PDB file of C-alpha atoms in Angstrom:
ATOM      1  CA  UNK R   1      10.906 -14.242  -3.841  1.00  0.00           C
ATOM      2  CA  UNK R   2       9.907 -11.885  -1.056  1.00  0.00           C
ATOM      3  CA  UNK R   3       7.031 -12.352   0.468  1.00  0.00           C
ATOM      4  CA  UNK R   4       4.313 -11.939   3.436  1.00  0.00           C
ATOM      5  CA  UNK R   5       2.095 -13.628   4.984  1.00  0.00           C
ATOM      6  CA  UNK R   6      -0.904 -12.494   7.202  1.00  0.00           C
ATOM      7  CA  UNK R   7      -1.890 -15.922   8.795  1.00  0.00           C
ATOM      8  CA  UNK R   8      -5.627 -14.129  10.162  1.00  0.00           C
ATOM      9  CA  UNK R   9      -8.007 -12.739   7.906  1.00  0.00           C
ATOM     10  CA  UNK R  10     -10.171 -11.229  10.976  1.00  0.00           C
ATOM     11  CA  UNK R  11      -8.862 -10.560  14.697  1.00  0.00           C
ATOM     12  CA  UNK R  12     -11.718  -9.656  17.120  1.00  0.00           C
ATOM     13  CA  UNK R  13     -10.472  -7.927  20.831  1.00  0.00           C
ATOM     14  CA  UNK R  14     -12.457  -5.775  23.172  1.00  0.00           C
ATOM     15  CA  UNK R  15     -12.340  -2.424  23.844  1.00  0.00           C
ATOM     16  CA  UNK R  16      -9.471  -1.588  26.422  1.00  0.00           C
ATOM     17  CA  UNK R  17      -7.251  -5.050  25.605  1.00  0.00           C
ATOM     18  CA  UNK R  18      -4.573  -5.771  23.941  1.00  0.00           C
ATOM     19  CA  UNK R  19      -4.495  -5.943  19.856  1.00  0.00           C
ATOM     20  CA  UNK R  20      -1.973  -8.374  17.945  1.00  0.00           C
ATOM     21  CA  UNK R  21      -1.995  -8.467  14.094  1.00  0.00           C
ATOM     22  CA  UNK R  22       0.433 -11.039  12.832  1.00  0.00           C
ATOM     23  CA  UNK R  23       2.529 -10.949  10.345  1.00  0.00           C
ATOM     24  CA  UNK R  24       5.350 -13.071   8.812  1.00  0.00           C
ATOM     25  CA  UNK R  25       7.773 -12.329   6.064  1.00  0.00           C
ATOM     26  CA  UNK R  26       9.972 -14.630   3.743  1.00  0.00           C
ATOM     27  CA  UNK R  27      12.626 -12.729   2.341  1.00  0.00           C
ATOM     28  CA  UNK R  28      16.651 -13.162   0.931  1.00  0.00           C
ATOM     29  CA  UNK R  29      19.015 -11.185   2.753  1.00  0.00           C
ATOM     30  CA  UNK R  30      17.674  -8.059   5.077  1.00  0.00           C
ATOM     31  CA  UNK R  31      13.848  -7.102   5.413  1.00  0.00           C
ATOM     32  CA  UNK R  32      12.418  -3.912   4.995  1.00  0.00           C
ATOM     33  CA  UNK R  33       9.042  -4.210   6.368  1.00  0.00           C
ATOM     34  CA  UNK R  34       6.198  -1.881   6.739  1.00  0.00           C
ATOM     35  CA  UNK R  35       2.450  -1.784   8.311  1.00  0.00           C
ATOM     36  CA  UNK R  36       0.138  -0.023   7.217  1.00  0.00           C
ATOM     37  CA  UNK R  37      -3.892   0.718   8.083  1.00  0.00           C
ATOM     38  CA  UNK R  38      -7.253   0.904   5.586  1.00  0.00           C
ATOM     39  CA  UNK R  39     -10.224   2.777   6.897  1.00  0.00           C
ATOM     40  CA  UNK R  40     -13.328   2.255   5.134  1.00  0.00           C
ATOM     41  CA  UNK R  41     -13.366   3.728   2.137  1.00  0.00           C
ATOM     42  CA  UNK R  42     -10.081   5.559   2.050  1.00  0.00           C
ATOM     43  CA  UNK R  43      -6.477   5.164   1.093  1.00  0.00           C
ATOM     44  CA  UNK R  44      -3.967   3.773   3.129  1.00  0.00           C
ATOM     45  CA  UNK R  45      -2.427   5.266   6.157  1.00  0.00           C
ATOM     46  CA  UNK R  46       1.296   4.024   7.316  1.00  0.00           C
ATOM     47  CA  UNK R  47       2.185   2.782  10.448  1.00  0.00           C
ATOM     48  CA  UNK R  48       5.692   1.818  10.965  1.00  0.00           C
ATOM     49  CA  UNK R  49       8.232   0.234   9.416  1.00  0.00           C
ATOM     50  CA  UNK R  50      11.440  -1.489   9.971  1.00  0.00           C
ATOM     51  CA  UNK R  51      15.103  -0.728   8.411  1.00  0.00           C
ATOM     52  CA  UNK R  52      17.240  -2.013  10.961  1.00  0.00           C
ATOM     53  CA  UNK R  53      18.123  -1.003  14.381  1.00  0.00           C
ATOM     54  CA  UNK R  54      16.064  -1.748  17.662  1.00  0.00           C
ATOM     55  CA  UNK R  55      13.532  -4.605  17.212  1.00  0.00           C
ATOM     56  CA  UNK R  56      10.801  -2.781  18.945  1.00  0.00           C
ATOM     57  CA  UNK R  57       9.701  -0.306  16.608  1.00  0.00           C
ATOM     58  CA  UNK R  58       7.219   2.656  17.866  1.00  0.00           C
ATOM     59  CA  UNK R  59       4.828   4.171  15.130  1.00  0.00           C
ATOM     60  CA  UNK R  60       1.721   6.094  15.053  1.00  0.00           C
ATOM     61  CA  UNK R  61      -1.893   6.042  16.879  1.00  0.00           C
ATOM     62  CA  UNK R  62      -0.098   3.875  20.050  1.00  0.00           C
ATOM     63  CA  UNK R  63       1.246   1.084  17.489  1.00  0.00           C
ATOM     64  CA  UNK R  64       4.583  -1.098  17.814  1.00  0.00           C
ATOM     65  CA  UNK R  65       5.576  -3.810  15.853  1.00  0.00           C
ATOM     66  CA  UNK R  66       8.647  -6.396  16.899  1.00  0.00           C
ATOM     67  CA  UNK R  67      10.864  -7.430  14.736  1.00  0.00           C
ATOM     68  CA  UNK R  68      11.901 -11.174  15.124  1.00  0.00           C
ATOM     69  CA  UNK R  69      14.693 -12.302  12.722  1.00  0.00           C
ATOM     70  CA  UNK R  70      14.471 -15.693  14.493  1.00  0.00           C
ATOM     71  CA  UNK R  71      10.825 -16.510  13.791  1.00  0.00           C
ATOM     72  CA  UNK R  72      10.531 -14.383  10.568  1.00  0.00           C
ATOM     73  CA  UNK R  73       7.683 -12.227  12.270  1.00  0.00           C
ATOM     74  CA  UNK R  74       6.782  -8.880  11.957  1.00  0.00           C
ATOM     75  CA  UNK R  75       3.676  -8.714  14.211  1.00  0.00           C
ATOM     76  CA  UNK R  76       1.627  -5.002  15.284  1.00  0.00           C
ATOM     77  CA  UNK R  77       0.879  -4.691  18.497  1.00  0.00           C
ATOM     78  CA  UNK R  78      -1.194  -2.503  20.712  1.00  0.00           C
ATOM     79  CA  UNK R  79      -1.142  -2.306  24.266  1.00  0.00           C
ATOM     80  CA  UNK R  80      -5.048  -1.238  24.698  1.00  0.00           C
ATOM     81  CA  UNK R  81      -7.380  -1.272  21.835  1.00  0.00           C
ATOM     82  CA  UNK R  82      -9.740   1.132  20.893  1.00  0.00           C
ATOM     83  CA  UNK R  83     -13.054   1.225  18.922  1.00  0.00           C
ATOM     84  CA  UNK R  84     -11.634   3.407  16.173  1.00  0.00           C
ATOM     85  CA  UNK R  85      -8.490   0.709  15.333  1.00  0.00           C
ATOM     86  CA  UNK R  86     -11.092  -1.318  14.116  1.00  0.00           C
ATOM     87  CA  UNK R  87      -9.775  -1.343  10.396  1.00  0.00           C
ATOM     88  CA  UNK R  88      -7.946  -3.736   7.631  1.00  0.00           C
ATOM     89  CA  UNK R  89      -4.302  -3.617   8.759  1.00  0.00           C
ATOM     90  CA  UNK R  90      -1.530  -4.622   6.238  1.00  0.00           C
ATOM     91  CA  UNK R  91       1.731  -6.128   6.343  1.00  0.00           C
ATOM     92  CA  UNK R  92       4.400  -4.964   3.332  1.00  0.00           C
ATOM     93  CA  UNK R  93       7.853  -5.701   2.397  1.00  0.00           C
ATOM     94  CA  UNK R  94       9.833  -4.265   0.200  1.00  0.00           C
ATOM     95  CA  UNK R  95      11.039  -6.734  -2.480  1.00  0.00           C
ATOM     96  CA  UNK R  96      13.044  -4.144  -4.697  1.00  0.00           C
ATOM     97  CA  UNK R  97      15.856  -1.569  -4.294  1.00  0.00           C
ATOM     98  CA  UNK R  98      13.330   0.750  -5.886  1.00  0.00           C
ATOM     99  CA  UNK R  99      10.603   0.702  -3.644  1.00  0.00           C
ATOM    100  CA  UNK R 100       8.465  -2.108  -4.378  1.00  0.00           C
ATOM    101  CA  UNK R 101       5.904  -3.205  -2.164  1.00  0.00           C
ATOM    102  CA  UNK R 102       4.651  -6.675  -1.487  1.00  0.00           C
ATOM    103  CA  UNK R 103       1.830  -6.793   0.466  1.00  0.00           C
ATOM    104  CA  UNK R 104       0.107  -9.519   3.120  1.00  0.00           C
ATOM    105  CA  UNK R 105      -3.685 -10.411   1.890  1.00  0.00           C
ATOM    106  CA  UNK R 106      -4.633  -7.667   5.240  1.00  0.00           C
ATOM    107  CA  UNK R 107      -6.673  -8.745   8.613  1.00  0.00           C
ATOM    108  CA  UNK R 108      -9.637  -6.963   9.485  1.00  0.00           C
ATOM    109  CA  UNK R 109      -9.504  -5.818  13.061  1.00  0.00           C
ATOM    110  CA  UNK R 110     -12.761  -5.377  14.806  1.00  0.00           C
ATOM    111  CA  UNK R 111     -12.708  -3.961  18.227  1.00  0.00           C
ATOM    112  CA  UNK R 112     -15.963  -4.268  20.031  1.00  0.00           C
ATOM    113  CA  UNK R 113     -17.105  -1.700  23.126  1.00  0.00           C
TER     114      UNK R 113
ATOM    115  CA  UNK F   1      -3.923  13.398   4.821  1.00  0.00           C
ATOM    116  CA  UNK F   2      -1.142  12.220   3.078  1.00  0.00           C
ATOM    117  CA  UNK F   3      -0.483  14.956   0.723  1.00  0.00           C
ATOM    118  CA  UNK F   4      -1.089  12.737  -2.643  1.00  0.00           C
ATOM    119  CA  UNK F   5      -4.325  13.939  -4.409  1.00  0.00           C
ATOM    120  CA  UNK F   6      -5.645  11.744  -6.857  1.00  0.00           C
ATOM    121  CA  UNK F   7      -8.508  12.220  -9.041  1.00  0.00           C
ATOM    122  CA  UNK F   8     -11.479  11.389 -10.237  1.00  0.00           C
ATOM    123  CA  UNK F   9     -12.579  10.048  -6.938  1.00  0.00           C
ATOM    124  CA  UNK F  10     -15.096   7.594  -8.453  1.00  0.00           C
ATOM    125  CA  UNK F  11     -15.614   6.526 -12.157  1.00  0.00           C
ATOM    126  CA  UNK F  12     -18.106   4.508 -13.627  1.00  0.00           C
ATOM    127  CA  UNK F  13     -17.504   3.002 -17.195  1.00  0.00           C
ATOM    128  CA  UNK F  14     -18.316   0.447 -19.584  1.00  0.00           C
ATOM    129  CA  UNK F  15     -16.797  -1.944 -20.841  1.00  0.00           C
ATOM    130  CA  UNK F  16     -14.157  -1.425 -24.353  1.00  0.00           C
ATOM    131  CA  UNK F  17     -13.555   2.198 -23.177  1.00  0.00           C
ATOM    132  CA  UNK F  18     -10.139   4.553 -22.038  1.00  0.00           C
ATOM    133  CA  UNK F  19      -9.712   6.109 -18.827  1.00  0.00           C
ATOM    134  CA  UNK F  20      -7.306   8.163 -17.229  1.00  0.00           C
ATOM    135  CA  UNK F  21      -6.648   8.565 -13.516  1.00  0.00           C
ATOM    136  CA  UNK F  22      -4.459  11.283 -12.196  1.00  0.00           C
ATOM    137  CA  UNK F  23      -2.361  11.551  -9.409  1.00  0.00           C
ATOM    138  CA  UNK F  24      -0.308  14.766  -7.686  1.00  0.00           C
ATOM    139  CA  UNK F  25       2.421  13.627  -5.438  1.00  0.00           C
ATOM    140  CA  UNK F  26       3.443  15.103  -2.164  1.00  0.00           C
ATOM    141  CA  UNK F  27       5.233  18.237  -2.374  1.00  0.00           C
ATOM    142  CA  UNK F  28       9.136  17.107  -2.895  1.00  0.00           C
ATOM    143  CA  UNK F  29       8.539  13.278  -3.308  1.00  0.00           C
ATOM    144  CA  UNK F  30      10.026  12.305  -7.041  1.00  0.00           C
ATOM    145  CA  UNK F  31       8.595   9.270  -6.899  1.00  0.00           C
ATOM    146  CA  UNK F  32       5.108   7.641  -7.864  1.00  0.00           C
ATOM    147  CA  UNK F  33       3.692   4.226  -7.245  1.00  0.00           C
ATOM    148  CA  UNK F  34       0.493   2.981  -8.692  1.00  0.00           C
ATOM    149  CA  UNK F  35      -1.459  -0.085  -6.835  1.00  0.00           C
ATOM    150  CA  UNK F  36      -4.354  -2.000  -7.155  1.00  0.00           C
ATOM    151  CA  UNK F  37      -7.014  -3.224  -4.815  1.00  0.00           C
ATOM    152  CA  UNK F  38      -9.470  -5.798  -5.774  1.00  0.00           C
ATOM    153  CA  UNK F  39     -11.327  -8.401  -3.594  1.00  0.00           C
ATOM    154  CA  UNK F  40      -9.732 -10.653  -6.337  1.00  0.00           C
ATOM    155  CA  UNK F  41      -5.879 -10.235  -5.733  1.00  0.00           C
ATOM    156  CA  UNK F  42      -5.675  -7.625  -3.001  1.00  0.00           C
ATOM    157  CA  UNK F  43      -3.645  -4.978  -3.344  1.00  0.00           C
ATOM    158  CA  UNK F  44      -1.369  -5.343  -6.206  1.00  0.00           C
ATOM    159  CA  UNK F  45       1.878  -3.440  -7.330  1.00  0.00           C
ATOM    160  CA  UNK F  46       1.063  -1.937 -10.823  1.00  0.00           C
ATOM    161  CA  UNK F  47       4.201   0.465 -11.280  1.00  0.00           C
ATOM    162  CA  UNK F  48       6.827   2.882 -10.317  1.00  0.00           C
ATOM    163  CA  UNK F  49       8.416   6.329 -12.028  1.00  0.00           C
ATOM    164  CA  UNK F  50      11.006   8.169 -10.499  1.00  0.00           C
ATOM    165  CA  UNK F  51      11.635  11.982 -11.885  1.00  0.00           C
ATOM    166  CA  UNK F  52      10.046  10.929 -15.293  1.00  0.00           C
ATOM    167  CA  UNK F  53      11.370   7.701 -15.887  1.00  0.00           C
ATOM    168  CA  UNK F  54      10.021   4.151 -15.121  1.00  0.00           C
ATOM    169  CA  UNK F  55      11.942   2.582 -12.399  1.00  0.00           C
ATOM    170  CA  UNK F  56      10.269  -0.899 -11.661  1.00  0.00           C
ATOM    171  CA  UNK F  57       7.086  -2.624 -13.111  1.00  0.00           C
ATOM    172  CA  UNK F  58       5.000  -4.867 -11.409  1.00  0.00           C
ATOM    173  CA  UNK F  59       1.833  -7.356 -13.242  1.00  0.00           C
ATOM    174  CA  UNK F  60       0.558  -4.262 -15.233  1.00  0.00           C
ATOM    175  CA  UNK F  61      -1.286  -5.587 -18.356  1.00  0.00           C
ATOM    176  CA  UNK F  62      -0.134  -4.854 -21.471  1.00  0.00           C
ATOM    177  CA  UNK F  63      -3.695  -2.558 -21.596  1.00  0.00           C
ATOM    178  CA  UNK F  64      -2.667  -0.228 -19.262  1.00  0.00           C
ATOM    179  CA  UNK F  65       0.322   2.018 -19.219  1.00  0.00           C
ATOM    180  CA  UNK F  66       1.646   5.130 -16.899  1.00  0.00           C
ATOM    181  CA  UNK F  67       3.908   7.983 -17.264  1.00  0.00           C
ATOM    182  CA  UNK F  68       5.098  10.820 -15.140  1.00  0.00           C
ATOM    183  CA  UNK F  69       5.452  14.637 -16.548  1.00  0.00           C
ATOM    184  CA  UNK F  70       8.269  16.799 -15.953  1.00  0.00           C
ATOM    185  CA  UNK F  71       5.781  18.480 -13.075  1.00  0.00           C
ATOM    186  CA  UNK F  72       5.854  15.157 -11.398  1.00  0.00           C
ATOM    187  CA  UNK F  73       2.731  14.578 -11.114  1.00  0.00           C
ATOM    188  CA  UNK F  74       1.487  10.523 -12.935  1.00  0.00           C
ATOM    189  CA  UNK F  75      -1.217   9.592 -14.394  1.00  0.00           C
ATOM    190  CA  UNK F  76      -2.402   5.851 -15.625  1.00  0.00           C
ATOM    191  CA  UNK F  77      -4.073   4.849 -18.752  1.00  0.00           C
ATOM    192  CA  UNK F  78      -6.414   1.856 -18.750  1.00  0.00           C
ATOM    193  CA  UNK F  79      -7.294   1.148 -21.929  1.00  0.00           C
ATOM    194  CA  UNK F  80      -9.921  -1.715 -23.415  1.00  0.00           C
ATOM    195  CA  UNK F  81     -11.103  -2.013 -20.328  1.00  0.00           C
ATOM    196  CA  UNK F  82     -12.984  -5.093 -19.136  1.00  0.00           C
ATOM    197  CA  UNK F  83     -15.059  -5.955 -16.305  1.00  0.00           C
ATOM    198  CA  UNK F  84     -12.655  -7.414 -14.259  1.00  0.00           C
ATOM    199  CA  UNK F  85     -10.314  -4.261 -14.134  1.00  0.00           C
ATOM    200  CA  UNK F  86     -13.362  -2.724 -11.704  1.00  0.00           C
ATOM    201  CA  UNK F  87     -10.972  -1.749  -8.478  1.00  0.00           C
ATOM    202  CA  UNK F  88      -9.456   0.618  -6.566  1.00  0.00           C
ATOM    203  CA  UNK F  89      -6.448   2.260  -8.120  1.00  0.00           C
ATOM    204  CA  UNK F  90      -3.964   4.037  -5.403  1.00  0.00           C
ATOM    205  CA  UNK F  91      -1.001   5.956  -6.127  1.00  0.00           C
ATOM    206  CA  UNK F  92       1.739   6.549  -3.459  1.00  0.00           C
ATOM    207  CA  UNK F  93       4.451   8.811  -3.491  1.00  0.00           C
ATOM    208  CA  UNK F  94       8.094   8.834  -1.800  1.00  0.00           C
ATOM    209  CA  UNK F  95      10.778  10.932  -1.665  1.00  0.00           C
ATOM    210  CA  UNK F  96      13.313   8.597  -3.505  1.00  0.00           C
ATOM    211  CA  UNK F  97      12.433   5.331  -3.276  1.00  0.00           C
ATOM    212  CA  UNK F  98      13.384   2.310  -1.409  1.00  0.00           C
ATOM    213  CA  UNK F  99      13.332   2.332   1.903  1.00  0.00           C
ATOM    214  CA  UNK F 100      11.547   5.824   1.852  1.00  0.00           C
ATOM    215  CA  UNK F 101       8.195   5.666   3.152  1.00  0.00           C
ATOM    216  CA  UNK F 102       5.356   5.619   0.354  1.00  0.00           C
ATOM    217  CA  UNK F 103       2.686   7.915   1.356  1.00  0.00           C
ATOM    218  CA  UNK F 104      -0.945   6.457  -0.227  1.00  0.00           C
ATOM    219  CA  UNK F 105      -3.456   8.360  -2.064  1.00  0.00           C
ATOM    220  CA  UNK F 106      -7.622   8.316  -1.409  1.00  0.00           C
ATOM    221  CA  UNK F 107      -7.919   5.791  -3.971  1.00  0.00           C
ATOM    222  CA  UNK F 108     -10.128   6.093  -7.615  1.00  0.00           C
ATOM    223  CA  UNK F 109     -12.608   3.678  -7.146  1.00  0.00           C
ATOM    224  CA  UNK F 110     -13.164   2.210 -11.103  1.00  0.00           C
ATOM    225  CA  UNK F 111     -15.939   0.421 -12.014  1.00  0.00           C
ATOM    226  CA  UNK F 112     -16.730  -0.868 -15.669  1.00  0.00           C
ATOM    227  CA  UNK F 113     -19.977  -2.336 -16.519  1.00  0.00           C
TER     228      UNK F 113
END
């Protein structure tokens, strides 16, 4: 079965450093695999997401995610974090031809000033 | 914004009763997804139409059932509903399905009491 796993359930970084959310996937044959972001009381906001192609994949508000095939990760990164990226971020694959989603349990990210 | 309007925003029930929640996809997307969040089981596939017709189904009790209408736009029955069905309800919408991206809803927050 297709699966993720977020191994965190609560990242804390400072202002201005670097942000990592992990994420690892368990999957037969290719993954699709997407991020997405949950600000308090709203819906979800996507990210990014991996096809195939380049293993550095660029997405919205500064975020990248690498793909490693390797080490069955997936993991968001930001170079610098802010105060508003402080969110639940979560990890999705797609386990279906018809779009759907799996999703990691989500890591809380809390970026302090 | 992501385009996908869903409504009511909030609903507040008791326990036995019917509900329906409504959702409007993005303009040109044919398909709809409907997800569940609870602190329980996180966010849970629920179910997926595609131009009217049911594509994939996920752990969707017997209780509750979906359909879309020939405008596109879905809507989700809960029916009998018990205390533990309290959650948030999303619907996301892509153009196809698949590896198309699946653009999330604000969320109908239910509660039954």
């Amino acid at each position: 079965a297709q699966s993720v796993a977020q191994p965190e359930d609560q990242v804390n970084v400072a202002e201005g450093n670097p942000l990592t959310v992990k994420c690892t996937y368990s999957v037969s044959g290719n993954p699709y695999l997407f991020w997405y972001v949950q600000y308090p009381n709203r819906g979800l906001q996507f990210l990014l997401k991996y096809i195939t192609g380049d293993n550095l994949v660029k997405g919205s508000y500064g975020f990248e995610a690498e793909f490693n095939k390797s080490q069955t990760s997936f993991h968001l990164k930001k170079p610098s974090a802010l105060v508003s990226d402080s969110a639940l971020y979560f990890c999705a694959v797609l386990t279906d031809s018809w779009g759907k989603l799996q999703f990691g349990a989500g890591t809380q990210v809390v970026v302090t000033p | 914004d992501s385009g996908v309007t869903q409504t009511p925003k909030h609903l507040i029930t008791a326990t036995g009763q019917r509900v329906t929640l409504r959702c409007s996809p993005r303009s040109g997307d044919l398909s709809v997804y409907w997800y569940q969040q609870s602190l329980d089981q996180g966010l849970q596939f629920l179910i997926q139409y595609y131009n009217g017709e049911e594509r994939a189904k996920g752990n969707i009790l017997e209780r509750f059932s979906a359909q879309q209408f020939p405008d596109l736009h879905s809507e989700l029955n809960l029916s009998s509903l018990e205390l533990g069905d309290s959650a948030l309800y999303f619907c996301a919408s892509s153009v196809v399905s698949g590896r198309d991206t699946q653009y999330f809803g604000p969320g109908t927050r239910l509660t039954v009491l």
